[in-house]
Amino acid sequence: MSQMNRRRALQLLAALGTAGFAAGCGSDSEGEPVTTASPIKIGLVAPQTGSLKAIGVEIVRGFELFLDLNEQRLGDHPVTLLTADEGDSPASGKKAVEDLLKEGVLALTGVVDSAVMAGIRDTVEQARVPLVGSNASPTSLQSVVYIWRTSYVLDEAGRALGRYLKDELKPTDKLAIIVPDDVGGRDVVRGFREEFGGSDQRIKDPVIWTSAKADPSKSEYASDIRAALNRKPAALFCHFSGPAAVEFIRQVRQAGFKGTIYAPGFLTEGTVLDEIKPKQYALGIRTALNYSADINNAANRRFAAAYRKKHNQSPTTYAMASYDAAQVLDQAIRFAGGEPTPQQVNLALGKIGQIDSPRGTWQFNQPRTPQQKWYLREVQNDGQVLSNILINELATLG
């Protein structure tokens, strides 16, 4: 069966299960769709300026790549993708969502900042338009009906590393924990300590809470790093991303720490490894994440190859989760029928089973987040560049 014939068969089956079937005409040789599907609008919220812009770029790239590989369609409907600037605050994020809702979007996606996700919760729920978030997912986001996430819950990276380091560290090793005092930092530390064992003597010292500035100065963490290193730790556990990650890695290495740094994968994701100078500072850093660009499965080979061809760099977890957001919307919109409404798409999201994803197979759990594998990665030289190389699987969480 050709790809076009397969598409027609899938569309016919989906349409027969709903009230929205519309017949079309034409033969296989004409190459025209069997049905005339109405155009739809999808709204994508992502930062277009500021310190989180790089993640926003990845979110847009991932979603657009799925459209590129699927004839600019979701559920066989031609798609107009509308983007809005998330900005750097809950207020700017709420305005972006409200502007997209006024455009009559069928669904929303994106959202990078956890504070923005919490701030738009009521707006999304009251509008009854599904949001398939592709990054931010604070643990406080509970009992939602219209918000789904294809990324992770913030405490899960901490949990994955907590399980691993509990067995990896020697009984006499000390681990210093140094993280920003914000929503993400508190979620990550809570998950880590719960899995490692809060009373374990190896992490008995208080957490060192740092500034949560997204674009820190070149001495931002100096006093906090000194306090951590004065404890003579065998390893460090931290949680930073973007420009803050670059600065922290640089400052902790310049302070003389030569031990292993462990962190959620955001520490070395995106443009971070390109920006660290000298690159030796990043070598050996170990991170936990739900994705690595070198995962060997058919879905990732297709995704990663297409991403590298288009952007001349390896994909990130941000792009992957946004690609999967498009993938689940594609399935849900197809299930919803010929003239889908936001409410029908939301119901259909709950009927989706396993997703054949670049990260490996996953599915939504009851809280509308992924049940998925987490991987241990290590920064290594990959030719002339640094890469996060997959070491092994850590856990299945969610």
Coordinates of C-alpha atoms in Angstrom, one line a residue:
M1 CA 0.0 0.0 0.0
S2 CA 1.4 3.4 -1.0
Q3 CA 1.9 6.2 1.6
M4 CA -1.0 8.1 0.0
N5 CA -3.3 5.1 0.0
R6 CA -2.4 4.4 3.6
R7 CA -3.3 8.0 4.5
R8 CA -6.6 7.7 2.7
A9 CA -7.4 4.4 4.5
L10 CA -6.6 5.9 7.9
Q11 CA -8.6 9.0 7.2
L12 CA -11.6 6.9 6.1
L13 CA -11.5 4.8 9.2
A14 CA -11.3 7.8 11.4
A15 CA -14.1 9.6 9.6
L16 CA -16.4 6.6 9.8
G17 CA -16.1 6.6 13.6
T18 CA -17.3 10.2 13.8
A19 CA -20.0 12.5 12.5
G20 CA -17.6 14.5 10.4
F21 CA -17.0 12.2 7.3
A22 CA -17.2 14.1 4.0
A23 CA -16.9 12.1 0.8
G24 CA -14.5 13.1 -2.0
C25 CA -13.7 11.9 -5.5
G26 CA -10.7 11.1 -7.6
S27 CA -8.6 8.1 -8.4
D28 CA -5.3 6.9 -7.0
S29 CA -3.5 8.2 -10.1
E30 CA -4.8 11.7 -9.5
G31 CA -3.0 12.0 -6.2
E32 CA -5.9 14.0 -4.6
P33 CA -7.2 13.5 -1.0
V34 CA -10.4 11.5 -0.7
T35 CA -11.9 14.1 1.6
T36 CA -11.8 17.8 1.8
A37 CA -10.6 18.6 5.3
S38 CA -11.2 22.1 6.6
P39 CA -8.1 24.2 7.4
I40 CA -7.3 24.6 11.1
K41 CA -5.2 26.9 13.2
I42 CA -2.7 25.8 15.9
G43 CA -1.3 28.4 18.4
L44 CA 2.3 28.0 19.5
V45 CA 3.5 29.9 22.6
A46 CA 7.3 30.3 23.0
P47 CA 9.8 33.0 24.1
Q48 CA 11.0 35.0 21.1
T49 CA 13.3 37.2 23.1
G50 CA 15.3 37.1 26.3
S51 CA 17.4 34.4 28.0
L52 CA 14.9 31.6 27.1
K53 CA 14.8 32.4 23.4
A54 CA 17.1 29.5 22.5
I55 CA 14.7 27.0 24.0
G56 CA 11.8 28.8 22.2
V57 CA 13.6 28.4 18.9
E58 CA 13.9 24.7 19.6
I59 CA 10.2 24.4 20.4
V60 CA 9.2 26.1 17.1
R61 CA 11.7 24.0 15.1
G62 CA 10.4 20.7 16.5
F63 CA 6.7 21.4 15.7
E64 CA 7.6 22.8 12.3
L65 CA 9.6 19.7 11.5
F66 CA 6.7 17.4 12.1
L67 CA 4.6 19.6 9.7
D68 CA 7.4 19.5 7.1
L69 CA 7.4 15.7 7.2
N70 CA 3.6 15.5 7.0
E71 CA 2.6 17.9 4.2
Q72 CA 1.9 20.7 6.6
R73 CA -1.1 18.8 7.9
L74 CA -2.4 17.5 11.2
G75 CA -5.1 14.9 11.1
D76 CA -5.1 15.5 7.4
H77 CA -6.2 19.1 7.9
P78 CA -4.1 21.8 6.4
V79 CA -2.5 23.8 9.2
T80 CA -1.8 27.4 9.8
L81 CA 0.7 27.6 12.7
L82 CA 0.4 30.9 14.6
T83 CA 3.2 31.8 17.0
A84 CA 3.0 34.2 19.9
D85 CA 5.8 35.6 22.1
E86 CA 5.7 34.0 25.6
G87 CA 7.9 36.8 26.9
D88 CA 9.5 36.4 30.3
S89 CA 6.6 36.6 32.8
P90 CA 3.2 35.0 33.5
A91 CA 1.6 38.3 32.4
S92 CA 3.3 38.2 29.0
G93 CA 2.5 34.5 28.6
K94 CA -1.1 35.0 29.4
K95 CA -1.4 37.8 26.8
A96 CA 0.2 35.5 24.2
V97 CA -2.4 32.8 25.0
E98 CA -5.3 35.3 24.9
D99 CA -4.2 36.7 21.6
L100 CA -4.0 33.2 20.1
L101 CA -7.5 32.3 21.5
K102 CA -8.9 35.4 19.7
E103 CA -7.6 33.9 16.5
G104 CA -9.8 30.9 16.9
V105 CA -7.1 28.3 17.3
L106 CA -8.1 24.6 17.6
A107 CA -5.4 23.9 20.1
L108 CA -2.4 25.4 21.8
T109 CA 1.2 24.1 22.3
G110 CA 4.6 25.2 23.5
V111 CA 5.2 27.2 26.8
V112 CA 8.8 27.1 28.1
D113 CA 8.7 28.8 31.5
S114 CA 7.1 27.0 34.5
A115 CA 5.9 30.3 36.0
V116 CA 4.1 31.0 32.7
M117 CA 2.5 27.6 32.7
A118 CA 1.1 28.1 36.2
G119 CA 0.0 31.6 35.2
I120 CA -2.0 30.5 32.2
R121 CA -3.7 27.5 33.7
D122 CA -7.0 29.2 34.5
T123 CA -7.1 30.9 31.1
V124 CA -6.7 27.7 29.2
E125 CA -9.1 25.7 31.4
Q126 CA -11.8 28.4 31.1
A127 CA -11.4 28.6 27.3
R128 CA -11.8 24.8 27.0
V129 CA -9.1 24.7 24.3
P130 CA -6.5 22.0 24.7
L131 CA -2.9 23.0 25.4
V132 CA -0.3 20.3 24.6
G133 CA 2.7 21.8 26.5
S134 CA 6.1 20.8 25.2
N135 CA 8.4 22.0 28.0
A136 CA 7.2 23.6 31.3
S137 CA 5.6 21.2 33.7
P138 CA 5.8 22.1 37.4
T139 CA 4.6 19.5 39.9
S140 CA 2.1 22.0 41.3
L141 CA 0.1 21.8 38.0
Q142 CA -2.6 19.3 39.2
S143 CA -6.2 18.4 38.3
V144 CA -6.2 20.0 34.9
V145 CA -8.6 18.9 32.1
Y146 CA -7.3 20.8 29.1
I147 CA -3.6 20.9 29.7
W148 CA -1.4 18.0 28.5
R149 CA 2.4 17.8 28.5
T150 CA 4.7 15.9 26.2
S151 CA 7.9 16.7 28.1
Y152 CA 8.3 15.7 31.8
V153 CA 7.4 16.7 35.3
L154 CA 10.1 18.8 36.9
D155 CA 10.8 16.5 39.8
E156 CA 11.4 13.5 37.6
A157 CA 14.9 14.3 36.5
G158 CA 15.8 14.7 40.2
R159 CA 14.1 11.3 41.0
A160 CA 16.0 9.5 38.2
L161 CA 19.4 10.8 39.4
G162 CA 18.5 10.2 43.0
R163 CA 17.9 6.5 42.4
Y164 CA 21.2 6.3 40.4
L165 CA 23.5 8.2 42.7
K166 CA 22.2 6.4 45.8
D167 CA 23.9 3.3 44.5
E168 CA 26.7 5.0 42.6
L169 CA 28.3 7.1 45.3
K170 CA 30.6 5.4 47.9
P171 CA 29.3 5.3 51.5
T172 CA 31.9 7.9 52.5
D173 CA 31.3 10.3 49.5
K174 CA 29.7 13.7 50.1
L175 CA 27.4 15.2 47.6
A176 CA 26.9 19.0 47.5
I177 CA 23.6 20.2 46.2
I178 CA 23.5 23.7 44.7
V179 CA 20.5 24.9 42.8
P180 CA 18.6 28.1 42.0
D181 CA 15.8 29.1 44.4
D182 CA 12.9 28.9 42.0
V183 CA 10.0 26.6 41.1
G184 CA 12.2 24.3 39.0
G185 CA 15.0 24.1 41.5
R186 CA 12.6 23.2 44.4
D187 CA 10.9 20.6 42.4
V188 CA 14.1 19.0 41.2
V189 CA 15.6 18.9 44.8
R190 CA 12.5 17.5 46.3
G191 CA 12.4 14.6 43.7
F192 CA 16.1 14.0 44.2
R193 CA 16.0 13.9 48.0
E194 CA 12.9 11.7 48.1
E195 CA 14.6 9.0 45.9
F196 CA 18.1 9.3 47.4
G197 CA 16.9 9.3 51.0
G198 CA 16.6 12.6 52.8
S199 CA 18.3 11.3 55.9
D200 CA 21.3 9.8 54.1
Q201 CA 24.5 11.2 55.6
R202 CA 26.0 11.8 52.1
I203 CA 23.5 14.6 51.5
K204 CA 23.0 15.7 55.1
D205 CA 24.4 19.2 54.5
P206 CA 21.8 21.9 53.7
V207 CA 21.0 22.7 50.1
I208 CA 22.8 25.7 48.8
W209 CA 20.2 27.9 47.1
T210 CA 21.6 30.3 44.5
S211 CA 20.3 33.3 42.6
A212 CA 17.6 32.3 40.0
K213 CA 18.7 35.0 37.5
A214 CA 18.3 33.8 33.9
D215 CA 21.3 35.8 32.7
P216 CA 23.8 35.8 35.7
S217 CA 27.0 37.8 36.0
K218 CA 30.5 36.3 35.8
S219 CA 30.7 36.2 39.5
E220 CA 27.1 35.4 40.3
Y221 CA 27.8 32.0 41.9
A222 CA 31.2 32.6 43.4
S223 CA 30.3 32.7 47.1
D224 CA 27.8 29.8 46.7
I225 CA 30.4 27.7 44.9
R226 CA 33.0 28.4 47.7
A227 CA 30.5 27.3 50.3
A228 CA 29.9 24.1 48.4
L229 CA 33.6 23.3 47.8
N230 CA 34.4 24.0 51.4
R231 CA 32.4 20.8 52.2
K232 CA 35.0 18.7 50.2
P233 CA 32.4 17.0 48.1
A234 CA 33.2 14.0 45.8
A235 CA 30.5 15.3 43.4
L236 CA 28.1 18.1 42.8
F237 CA 24.4 18.0 42.0
C238 CA 23.0 21.1 40.4
H239 CA 20.2 22.4 38.2
F240 CA 20.7 25.2 35.7
S241 CA 19.9 25.8 32.0
G242 CA 20.8 28.2 29.2
P243 CA 23.1 31.2 30.0
A244 CA 22.9 30.3 33.7
A245 CA 24.2 26.8 33.0
V246 CA 27.2 28.2 30.9
E247 CA 28.1 30.5 33.8
F248 CA 27.8 28.0 36.5
I249 CA 29.9 25.4 34.7
R250 CA 32.6 28.0 34.0
Q251 CA 32.7 29.4 37.5
V252 CA 32.7 26.0 39.3
R253 CA 35.6 24.7 37.1
Q254 CA 37.6 27.9 37.5
A255 CA 37.1 27.5 41.3
G256 CA 39.1 24.3 41.0
F257 CA 36.4 21.6 41.2
K258 CA 37.5 18.6 39.2
G259 CA 35.0 16.0 40.4
T260 CA 31.9 14.9 38.6
I261 CA 28.9 17.2 38.1
Y262 CA 25.5 15.6 38.0
A263 CA 22.3 17.5 36.9
P264 CA 19.1 17.3 35.0
G265 CA 19.9 17.3 31.3
F266 CA 19.0 20.9 30.8
L267 CA 22.5 21.8 32.2
T268 CA 24.1 20.7 28.9
E269 CA 21.2 20.9 26.5
G270 CA 20.7 23.2 23.5
T271 CA 23.4 25.7 22.8
V272 CA 25.2 25.3 26.2
L273 CA 27.9 23.0 25.0
D274 CA 28.7 25.3 22.0
E275 CA 29.1 28.3 24.4
I276 CA 31.3 26.7 27.1
K277 CA 34.9 27.8 26.7
P278 CA 37.2 26.0 27.1
K279 CA 35.2 22.9 26.2
Q280 CA 37.2 20.8 28.6
Y281 CA 35.1 22.4 31.4
A282 CA 32.1 20.4 30.3
L283 CA 33.7 17.0 29.7
G284 CA 32.5 14.3 32.0
I285 CA 29.3 16.1 33.2
R286 CA 26.6 13.5 33.7
T287 CA 22.9 14.3 33.2
A288 CA 19.6 12.7 33.3
L289 CA 17.0 13.4 30.6
N290 CA 14.2 11.8 28.7
Y291 CA 16.0 12.1 25.4
S292 CA 19.4 11.8 23.8
A293 CA 20.0 12.5 20.1
D294 CA 21.8 9.2 19.7
I295 CA 19.0 6.9 20.8
N296 CA 18.9 4.1 18.3
N297 CA 15.3 3.5 17.2
A298 CA 13.6 4.0 13.9
A299 CA 11.6 7.1 15.0
N300 CA 14.7 8.9 16.3
R301 CA 16.7 8.0 13.2
R302 CA 14.0 9.7 11.1
F303 CA 13.6 12.7 13.4
A304 CA 17.3 13.3 14.1
A305 CA 18.3 12.9 10.5
A306 CA 15.6 15.3 9.3
Y307 CA 16.5 17.8 12.0
R308 CA 20.2 17.7 11.3
K309 CA 19.6 18.1 7.6
K310 CA 17.4 21.2 8.1
H311 CA 19.4 22.9 10.9
N312 CA 22.9 21.4 10.7
Q313 CA 23.0 20.5 14.4
S314 CA 21.7 17.7 16.7
P315 CA 18.1 18.0 18.1
T316 CA 17.4 18.7 21.7
T317 CA 14.8 17.4 24.1
Y318 CA 12.9 20.7 23.6
A319 CA 12.6 20.1 19.9
M320 CA 11.8 16.4 20.4
A321 CA 8.9 17.2 22.9
S322 CA 7.5 19.8 20.5
Y323 CA 7.7 17.3 17.6
D324 CA 5.8 14.8 19.8
A325 CA 3.2 17.5 20.7
A326 CA 2.5 17.8 16.9
Q327 CA 2.4 14.0 16.7
V328 CA -0.2 13.6 19.4
L329 CA -2.3 16.5 18.0
D330 CA -2.1 14.8 14.6
Q331 CA -3.6 11.7 16.1
A332 CA -6.2 13.5 18.2
I333 CA -7.4 15.7 15.4
R334 CA -7.8 12.7 13.1
F335 CA -9.8 10.9 15.8
A336 CA -12.0 14.0 16.3
G337 CA -13.3 13.8 12.7
G338 CA -13.9 16.1 9.7
E339 CA -14.9 19.2 11.6
P340 CA -13.2 19.0 14.9
T341 CA -13.8 21.3 17.8
P342 CA -11.4 22.0 20.7
Q343 CA -13.5 20.0 23.1
Q344 CA -13.5 17.0 20.7
V345 CA -9.8 17.2 20.2
N346 CA -9.3 17.3 24.0
L347 CA -11.5 14.1 24.4
A348 CA -9.5 12.5 21.6
L349 CA -6.2 13.2 23.4
G350 CA -7.4 10.9 26.2
K351 CA -7.9 8.1 23.7
I352 CA -4.4 8.1 22.3
G353 CA -2.4 5.0 23.3
Q354 CA 1.4 4.5 22.9
I355 CA 3.4 7.1 21.0
D356 CA 6.2 5.9 18.7
S357 CA 8.6 8.7 19.7
P358 CA 12.2 9.5 19.1
R359 CA 12.7 9.2 22.9
G360 CA 11.3 5.6 22.8
T361 CA 7.7 4.5 23.3
W362 CA 5.6 6.5 25.8
Q363 CA 2.0 7.2 26.7
F364 CA 0.0 9.7 28.7
N365 CA -0.7 8.8 32.4
Q366 CA -3.7 10.0 34.4
P367 CA -2.1 13.4 35.2
R368 CA -1.7 14.0 31.4
T369 CA 2.1 13.7 31.4
P370 CA 4.3 11.1 29.8
Q371 CA 5.1 7.8 31.4
Q372 CA 8.6 7.4 29.9
K373 CA 12.1 6.3 30.2
W374 CA 14.9 8.5 31.6
Y375 CA 18.5 8.2 30.4
L376 CA 21.9 8.8 31.8
R377 CA 24.1 10.9 29.4
E378 CA 27.8 12.0 29.6
V379 CA 29.4 14.9 27.8
Q380 CA 32.1 13.5 25.6
N381 CA 34.1 14.6 22.5
D382 CA 32.3 13.6 19.4
G383 CA 34.8 14.5 16.7
Q384 CA 35.4 18.2 16.9
V385 CA 32.3 18.9 19.0
L386 CA 30.9 18.1 22.5
S387 CA 27.9 15.8 22.6
N388 CA 25.7 14.3 25.3
I389 CA 26.4 10.6 24.8
L390 CA 23.9 8.0 26.1
I391 CA 25.4 5.8 28.8
N392 CA 22.4 3.7 30.0
E393 CA 18.8 3.8 31.0
L394 CA 18.0 5.0 34.5
A395 CA 14.3 4.5 35.2
T396 CA 10.8 4.6 33.8
L397 CA 8.9 7.4 35.5
G398 CA 5.4 8.9 35.3

